[in-house]
Amino acid sequence: MKETVLVTGGTGFIGSHTTVELQQAGYKVVIIDNLSNSSASVVDGIEKITGIRPAFEQVDCCDFAALEGVFAKYPDISGIIHFAASKAVGESVEKPLLYYRNNLNSLINLLELMPKYNVKGIIFSSSCTVYGQPSKENLPVTEEAPIQKALSPYGNTKQINEEIIQDYIHSGAPIKSIILRYFNPIGAHPTAFIGELPNGVPMNLIPFVTQTAIGIRKQLKIFGNDYNTEDGTCIRDYIYVVDLAKAHVKAMERVLETEDSDPVEVFNIGTGRGLSTLEVVEGFEKATGVKLNWEFAPRREGDIEKVWGNVDKANKVLGWKAEAKIDDVLRSAWKWQEKLRADGIQ
Ligand code: UD1
């Protein structure tokens, strides 16, 4: 058995898939989650896949005393993967203080406790949103591209958190960190025991697509068909959540086991390929054989026209590569939606 890893937000979409991959790689996992946007039953799904039940504590990372209690209870924790955060762009515009409070305090609390409890490394969930709309010369975007002023408080919390980590480590804190900038995570575990469970009307494309396909939503709107792209719709780099989860295992191995790596490193985690919204919608129909009711609608405020990642650094340095085929990824999302229906959840 390898080291123990604390996964904050471990019952969430990316956190649950990462817990599975960590366990399958031999790590012991302790999950903490305040269940504000997920359910404790996700732990059952993880156990069904791996045969191992991760430890679970319902704790909010903003509650310093409760968080310290977790480190005291599990003294073997040597690494953290920090997913727990509020993540709805629109909501962050309406409730900025909630976002700054949740997303900044939770990281600060973790960083403060790490040296005291001998925790060596932290992997932080950042986002390609920090690049804003990269200029034409900067596409596919590398980690060196300029950071642009965030378009939402959510995006700003990602930028500020990256800076907090950099500043803390440069101050001499005895920890290491890897910052992962995700592109657009999609899909579900092939077993359909875990997946994405949006609260209310989904904001993200794939849950809206699958909910439309199954009849929960009447019609999918494709936001904007007059962008400066081949088919006029936006372009994103859609990364399979299981591939993304595996990137965290590589990052954890590097942070805990590589002596000579820099104390803070940043990696893009994507496929390196851009797909238009229309390509995804048509790809879904082709991959699943399900017809979607969709129409073009006006642009969505704040949307970036096109962004996809240069992932050479992650390929070379982490030894990680996105492997899934988009058809399989879209089928996994559909299988998950069908499972939710069969279980009477959605
Ligand atoms: C954005 C952020 C990402 C953040 C995520 C959180 C960027 C580049 N990305 O993702 O960092 O983690 O929000 O929610 O800022 N679309 C439709 N119809 C729909 C839904 C979406 O056409 O009903 C289109 C959008 O216009 C967009 C694409 O699908 O072009 C993907 O949208 P979405 O899944 O919401 O992700 P982003 O906005 O790219």
PDB file of N, CA, C and O in Angstrom, residues 1 3-12 15-16 19-20 22-23 27-35 39-40 42-44 46-47 50-59 69-71 73-77:
ATOM      1  N   MET A   1       0.846  -1.210   0.000  1.00  0.00           N
ATOM      2  CA  MET A   1       0.000   0.000   0.000  1.00  0.00           C
ATOM      3  C   MET A   1       0.879   1.257   0.000  1.00  0.00           C
ATOM      4  O   MET A   1       1.830   1.360   0.764  1.00  0.00           O
ATOM      5  N   GLU A   3       1.158   5.674   0.003  1.00  0.00           N
ATOM      6  CA  GLU A   3       0.791   6.688   1.002  1.00  0.00           C
ATOM      7  C   GLU A   3      -0.709   6.950   1.062  1.00  0.00           C
ATOM      8  O   GLU A   3      -1.465   6.537   0.185  1.00  0.00           O
ATOM      9  N   THR A   4      -1.080   7.709   2.092  1.00  0.00           N
ATOM     10  CA  THR A   4      -2.478   8.133   2.234  1.00  0.00           C
ATOM     11  C   THR A   4      -2.645   9.515   1.623  1.00  0.00           C
ATOM     12  O   THR A   4      -1.841  10.419   1.859  1.00  0.00           O
ATOM     13  N   VAL A   5      -3.718   9.661   0.836  1.00  0.00           N
ATOM     14  CA  VAL A   5      -4.005  10.935   0.179  1.00  0.00           C
ATOM     15  C   VAL A   5      -5.351  11.461   0.665  1.00  0.00           C
ATOM     16  O   VAL A   5      -6.339  10.719   0.707  1.00  0.00           O
ATOM     17  N   LEU A   6      -5.368  12.723   1.026  1.00  0.00           N
ATOM     18  CA  LEU A   6      -6.629  13.385   1.383  1.00  0.00           C
ATOM     19  C   LEU A   6      -7.216  13.984   0.107  1.00  0.00           C
ATOM     20  O   LEU A   6      -6.551  14.768  -0.570  1.00  0.00           O
ATOM     21  N   VAL A   7      -8.443  13.602  -0.214  1.00  0.00           N
ATOM     22  CA  VAL A   7      -9.115  14.153  -1.395  1.00  0.00           C
ATOM     23  C   VAL A   7     -10.258  15.040  -0.913  1.00  0.00           C
ATOM     24  O   VAL A   7     -11.267  14.545  -0.399  1.00  0.00           O
ATOM     25  N   THR A   8     -10.085  16.341  -1.057  1.00  0.00           N
ATOM     26  CA  THR A   8     -11.168  17.252  -0.650  1.00  0.00           C
ATOM     27  C   THR A   8     -12.144  17.357  -1.822  1.00  0.00           C
ATOM     28  O   THR A   8     -11.728  17.390  -2.980  1.00  0.00           O
ATOM     29  N   GLY A   9     -13.418  17.358  -1.528  1.00  0.00           N
ATOM     30  CA  GLY A   9     -14.390  17.345  -2.622  1.00  0.00           C
ATOM     31  C   GLY A   9     -14.423  15.988  -3.304  1.00  0.00           C
ATOM     32  O   GLY A   9     -14.730  15.861  -4.484  1.00  0.00           O
ATOM     33  N   GLY A  10     -14.125  14.957  -2.535  1.00  0.00           N
ATOM     34  CA  GLY A  10     -13.969  13.610  -3.106  1.00  0.00           C
ATOM     35  C   GLY A  10     -15.266  12.938  -3.511  1.00  0.00           C
ATOM     36  O   GLY A  10     -15.236  11.903  -4.185  1.00  0.00           O
ATOM     37  N   THR A  11     -16.421  13.496  -3.112  1.00  0.00           N
ATOM     38  CA  THR A  11     -17.674  12.912  -3.601  1.00  0.00           C
ATOM     39  C   THR A  11     -18.194  13.676  -4.830  1.00  0.00           C
ATOM     40  O   THR A  11     -19.254  13.366  -5.354  1.00  0.00           O
ATOM     41  N   GLY A  12     -17.440  14.664  -5.274  1.00  0.00           N
ATOM     42  CA  GLY A  12     -17.832  15.413  -6.473  1.00  0.00           C
ATOM     43  C   GLY A  12     -17.441  14.666  -7.746  1.00  0.00           C
ATOM     44  O   GLY A  12     -16.929  13.541  -7.707  1.00  0.00           O
ATOM     45  N   GLY A  15     -13.522  14.574  -8.241  1.00  0.00           N
ATOM     46  CA  GLY A  15     -12.970  13.972  -7.021  1.00  0.00           C
ATOM     47  C   GLY A  15     -13.274  12.486  -6.911  1.00  0.00           C
ATOM     48  O   GLY A  15     -12.410  11.691  -6.502  1.00  0.00           O
ATOM     49  N   SER A  16     -14.481  12.074  -7.268  1.00  0.00           N
ATOM     50  CA  SER A  16     -14.840  10.658  -7.145  1.00  0.00           C
ATOM     51  C   SER A  16     -14.053   9.820  -8.159  1.00  0.00           C
ATOM     52  O   SER A  16     -13.551   8.735  -7.825  1.00  0.00           O
ATOM     53  N   THR A  19     -10.530   9.517  -6.900  1.00  0.00           N
ATOM     54  CA  THR A  19     -10.415   8.567  -5.788  1.00  0.00           C
ATOM     55  C   THR A  19     -10.299   7.134  -6.320  1.00  0.00           C
ATOM     56  O   THR A  19      -9.461   6.351  -5.863  1.00  0.00           O
ATOM     57  N   VAL A  20     -11.127   6.816  -7.312  1.00  0.00           N
ATOM     58  CA  VAL A  20     -11.063   5.473  -7.915  1.00  0.00           C
ATOM     59  C   VAL A  20      -9.662   5.200  -8.465  1.00  0.00           C
ATOM     60  O   VAL A  20      -9.052   4.155  -8.183  1.00  0.00           O
ATOM     61  N   LEU A  22      -6.820   6.662  -7.748  1.00  0.00           N
ATOM     62  CA  LEU A  22      -5.808   6.615  -6.679  1.00  0.00           C
ATOM     63  C   LEU A  22      -5.825   5.249  -6.005  1.00  0.00           C
ATOM     64  O   LEU A  22      -4.784   4.635  -5.767  1.00  0.00           O
ATOM     65  N   GLN A  23      -7.026   4.769  -5.692  1.00  0.00           N
ATOM     66  CA  GLN A  23      -7.127   3.463  -5.030  1.00  0.00           C
ATOM     67  C   GLN A  23      -6.590   2.362  -5.941  1.00  0.00           C
ATOM     68  O   GLN A  23      -5.880   1.455  -5.493  1.00  0.00           O
ATOM     69  N   TYR A  27      -2.978   3.784  -3.622  1.00  0.00           N
ATOM     70  CA  TYR A  27      -3.025   4.786  -2.546  1.00  0.00           C
ATOM     71  C   TYR A  27      -4.213   4.506  -1.631  1.00  0.00           C
ATOM     72  O   TYR A  27      -5.246   3.987  -2.056  1.00  0.00           O
ATOM     73  N   LYS A  28      -4.050   4.915  -0.378  1.00  0.00           N
ATOM     74  CA  LYS A  28      -5.160   4.907   0.560  1.00  0.00           C
ATOM     75  C   LYS A  28      -5.801   6.293   0.499  1.00  0.00           C
ATOM     76  O   LYS A  28      -5.085   7.292   0.451  1.00  0.00           O
ATOM     77  N   VAL A  29      -7.114   6.359   0.487  1.00  0.00           N
ATOM     78  CA  VAL A  29      -7.758   7.661   0.312  1.00  0.00           C
ATOM     79  C   VAL A  29      -8.665   8.002   1.492  1.00  0.00           C
ATOM     80  O   VAL A  29      -9.425   7.158   1.980  1.00  0.00           O
ATOM     81  N   VAL A  30      -8.537   9.241   1.933  1.00  0.00           N
ATOM     82  CA  VAL A  30      -9.486   9.815   2.885  1.00  0.00           C
ATOM     83  C   VAL A  30     -10.215  10.928   2.129  1.00  0.00           C
ATOM     84  O   VAL A  30      -9.569  11.851   1.625  1.00  0.00           O
ATOM     85  N   ILE A  31     -11.540  10.813   2.064  1.00  0.00           N
ATOM     86  CA  ILE A  31     -12.327  11.853   1.389  1.00  0.00           C
ATOM     87  C   ILE A  31     -12.894  12.794   2.437  1.00  0.00           C
ATOM     88  O   ILE A  31     -13.416  12.338   3.457  1.00  0.00           O
ATOM     89  N   ILE A  32     -12.805  14.094   2.170  1.00  0.00           N
ATOM     90  CA  ILE A  32     -13.661  15.013   2.928  1.00  0.00           C
ATOM     91  C   ILE A  32     -14.508  15.804   1.943  1.00  0.00           C
ATOM     92  O   ILE A  32     -14.075  16.122   0.830  1.00  0.00           O
ATOM     93  N   ASP A  33     -15.734  16.062   2.351  1.00  0.00           N
ATOM     94  CA  ASP A  33     -16.658  16.801   1.484  1.00  0.00           C
ATOM     95  C   ASP A  33     -17.748  17.367   2.394  1.00  0.00           C
ATOM     96  O   ASP A  33     -18.159  16.711   3.357  1.00  0.00           O
ATOM     97  N   ASN A  34     -18.206  18.579   2.082  1.00  0.00           N
ATOM     98  CA  ASN A  34     -19.303  19.118   2.904  1.00  0.00           C
ATOM     99  C   ASN A  34     -20.670  18.742   2.320  1.00  0.00           C
ATOM    100  O   ASN A  34     -21.702  19.136   2.852  1.00  0.00           O
ATOM    101  N   LEU A  35     -20.653  17.996   1.212  1.00  0.00           N
ATOM    102  CA  LEU A  35     -21.875  17.503   0.552  1.00  0.00           C
ATOM    103  C   LEU A  35     -22.787  18.640   0.081  1.00  0.00           C
ATOM    104  O   LEU A  35     -23.982  18.431  -0.121  1.00  0.00           O
ATOM    105  N   SER A  39     -23.433  13.826  -2.968  1.00  0.00           N
ATOM    106  CA  SER A  39     -24.127  12.970  -2.001  1.00  0.00           C
ATOM    107  C   SER A  39     -23.154  11.936  -1.435  1.00  0.00           C
ATOM    108  O   SER A  39     -22.241  11.468  -2.135  1.00  0.00           O
ATOM    109  N   ALA A  40     -23.398  11.554  -0.180  1.00  0.00           N
ATOM    110  CA  ALA A  40     -22.525  10.570   0.469  1.00  0.00           C
ATOM    111  C   ALA A  40     -22.617   9.210  -0.234  1.00  0.00           C
ATOM    112  O   ALA A  40     -21.706   8.383  -0.116  1.00  0.00           O
ATOM    113  N   VAL A  42     -22.108   8.550  -3.146  1.00  0.00           N
ATOM    114  CA  VAL A  42     -21.034   8.422  -4.138  1.00  0.00           C
ATOM    115  C   VAL A  42     -19.942   7.481  -3.601  1.00  0.00           C
ATOM    116  O   VAL A  42     -19.301   6.754  -4.366  1.00  0.00           O
ATOM    117  N   VAL A  43     -19.778   7.478  -2.288  1.00  0.00           N
ATOM    118  CA  VAL A  43     -18.778   6.590  -1.674  1.00  0.00           C
ATOM    119  C   VAL A  43     -19.121   5.120  -1.982  1.00  0.00           C
ATOM    120  O   VAL A  43     -18.223   4.302  -2.226  1.00  0.00           O
ATOM    121  N   ASP A  44     -20.421   4.800  -2.028  1.00  0.00           N
ATOM    122  CA  ASP A  44     -20.839   3.430  -2.390  1.00  0.00           C
ATOM    123  C   ASP A  44     -20.412   3.106  -3.823  1.00  0.00           C
ATOM    124  O   ASP A  44     -19.955   1.996  -4.114  1.00  0.00           O
ATOM    125  N   ILE A  46     -17.943   4.377  -5.495  1.00  0.00           N
ATOM    126  CA  ILE A  46     -16.481   4.183  -5.526  1.00  0.00           C
ATOM    127  C   ILE A  46     -16.139   2.778  -5.042  1.00  0.00           C
ATOM    128  O   ILE A  46     -15.344   2.058  -5.641  1.00  0.00           O
ATOM    129  N   GLU A  47     -16.788   2.363  -3.957  1.00  0.00           N
ATOM    130  CA  GLU A  47     -16.516   1.034  -3.393  1.00  0.00           C
ATOM    131  C   GLU A  47     -16.905  -0.071  -4.374  1.00  0.00           C
ATOM    132  O   GLU A  47     -16.217  -1.084  -4.506  1.00  0.00           O
ATOM    133  N   THR A  50     -14.016  -0.237  -7.000  1.00  0.00           N
ATOM    134  CA  THR A  50     -12.654  -0.625  -6.588  1.00  0.00           C
ATOM    135  C   THR A  50     -12.631  -1.764  -5.570  1.00  0.00           C
ATOM    136  O   THR A  50     -11.584  -2.349  -5.320  1.00  0.00           O
ATOM    137  N   GLY A  51     -13.774  -2.010  -4.939  1.00  0.00           N
ATOM    138  CA  GLY A  51     -13.802  -3.019  -3.881  1.00  0.00           C
ATOM    139  C   GLY A  51     -13.227  -2.495  -2.573  1.00  0.00           C
ATOM    140  O   GLY A  51     -13.089  -3.242  -1.607  1.00  0.00           O
ATOM    141  N   ILE A  52     -12.875  -1.216  -2.558  1.00  0.00           N
ATOM    142  CA  ILE A  52     -12.306  -0.624  -1.333  1.00  0.00           C
ATOM    143  C   ILE A  52     -13.146   0.589  -0.959  1.00  0.00           C
ATOM    144  O   ILE A  52     -13.397   1.455  -1.806  1.00  0.00           O
ATOM    145  N   ARG A  53     -13.566   0.647   0.288  1.00  0.00           N
ATOM    146  CA  ARG A  53     -14.337   1.810   0.730  1.00  0.00           C
ATOM    147  C   ARG A  53     -13.380   2.878   1.255  1.00  0.00           C
ATOM    148  O   ARG A  53     -12.675   2.648   2.237  1.00  0.00           O
ATOM    149  N   PRO A  54     -13.342   4.043   0.606  1.00  0.00           N
ATOM    150  CA  PRO A  54     -12.458   5.087   1.137  1.00  0.00           C
ATOM    151  C   PRO A  54     -13.021   5.629   2.443  1.00  0.00           C
ATOM    152  O   PRO A  54     -14.231   5.606   2.651  1.00  0.00           O
ATOM    153  N   ALA A  55     -12.147   6.104   3.319  1.00  0.00           N
ATOM    154  CA  ALA A  55     -12.635   6.774   4.527  1.00  0.00           C
ATOM    155  C   ALA A  55     -13.369   8.037   4.087  1.00  0.00           C
ATOM    156  O   ALA A  55     -12.968   8.686   3.119  1.00  0.00           O
ATOM    157  N   PHE A  56     -14.451   8.359   4.774  1.00  0.00           N
ATOM    158  CA  PHE A  56     -15.201   9.562   4.405  1.00  0.00           C
ATOM    159  C   PHE A  56     -15.557  10.355   5.646  1.00  0.00           C
ATOM    160  O   PHE A  56     -16.057   9.803   6.631  1.00  0.00           O
ATOM    161  N   GLU A  57     -15.295  11.656   5.602  1.00  0.00           N
ATOM    162  CA  GLU A  57     -15.677  12.550   6.699  1.00  0.00           C
ATOM    163  C   GLU A  57     -16.436  13.723   6.104  1.00  0.00           C
ATOM    164  O   GLU A  57     -15.945  14.357   5.164  1.00  0.00           O
ATOM    165  N   GLN A  58     -17.602  13.989   6.658  1.00  0.00           N
ATOM    166  CA  GLN A  58     -18.353  15.172   6.182  1.00  0.00           C
ATOM    167  C   GLN A  58     -17.812  16.413   6.885  1.00  0.00           C
ATOM    168  O   GLN A  58     -18.198  16.732   8.014  1.00  0.00           O
ATOM    169  N   VAL A  59     -16.902  17.066   6.207  1.00  0.00           N
ATOM    170  CA  VAL A  59     -16.209  18.215   6.795  1.00  0.00           C
ATOM    171  C   VAL A  59     -16.115  19.309   5.735  1.00  0.00           C
ATOM    172  O   VAL A  59     -15.911  19.024   4.552  1.00  0.00           O
ATOM    173  N   GLY A  69      -9.043  18.446  12.774  1.00  0.00           N
ATOM    174  CA  GLY A  69      -9.444  17.160  13.338  1.00  0.00           C
ATOM    175  C   GLY A  69      -9.200  15.997  12.376  1.00  0.00           C
ATOM    176  O   GLY A  69      -8.841  14.892  12.790  1.00  0.00           O
ATOM    177  N   VAL A  70      -9.363  16.258  11.089  1.00  0.00           N
ATOM    178  CA  VAL A  70      -9.143  15.201  10.085  1.00  0.00           C
ATOM    179  C   VAL A  70      -7.660  14.825  10.039  1.00  0.00           C
ATOM    180  O   VAL A  70      -7.292  13.647  10.024  1.00  0.00           O
ATOM    181  N   PHE A  71      -6.784  15.832  10.045  1.00  0.00           N
ATOM    182  CA  PHE A  71      -5.346  15.529  10.019  1.00  0.00           C
ATOM    183  C   PHE A  71      -4.919  14.811  11.292  1.00  0.00           C
ATOM    184  O   PHE A  71      -4.047  13.942  11.264  1.00  0.00           O
ATOM    185  N   LYS A  73      -6.853  12.831  13.054  1.00  0.00           N
ATOM    186  CA  LYS A  73      -7.415  11.473  13.023  1.00  0.00           C
ATOM    187  C   LYS A  73      -6.673  10.565  12.040  1.00  0.00           C
ATOM    188  O   LYS A  73      -6.590   9.354  12.244  1.00  0.00           O
ATOM    189  N   TYR A  74      -6.166  11.156  10.954  1.00  0.00           N
ATOM    190  CA  TYR A  74      -5.459  10.355   9.930  1.00  0.00           C
ATOM    191  C   TYR A  74      -4.028  10.876   9.805  1.00  0.00           C
ATOM    192  O   TYR A  74      -3.683  11.574   8.838  1.00  0.00           O
ATOM    193  N   PRO A  75      -3.162  10.538  10.759  1.00  0.00           N
ATOM    194  CA  PRO A  75      -1.814  11.130  10.768  1.00  0.00           C
ATOM    195  C   PRO A  75      -0.934  10.673   9.600  1.00  0.00           C
ATOM    196  O   PRO A  75       0.134  11.250   9.388  1.00  0.00           O
ATOM    197  N   ASP A  76      -1.407   9.670   8.838  1.00  0.00           N
ATOM    198  CA  ASP A  76      -0.581   9.183   7.715  1.00  0.00           C
ATOM    199  C   ASP A  76      -0.753   9.981   6.432  1.00  0.00           C
ATOM    200  O   ASP A  76      -0.092   9.671   5.432  1.00  0.00           O
ATOM    201  N   ILE A  77      -1.625  10.968   6.435  1.00  0.00           N
ATOM    202  CA  ILE A  77      -1.847  11.710   5.180  1.00  0.00           C
ATOM    203  C   ILE A  77      -0.540  12.355   4.724  1.00  0.00           C
ATOM    204  O   ILE A  77       0.067  13.130   5.458  1.00  0.00           O
TER     205      ILE A  77
END
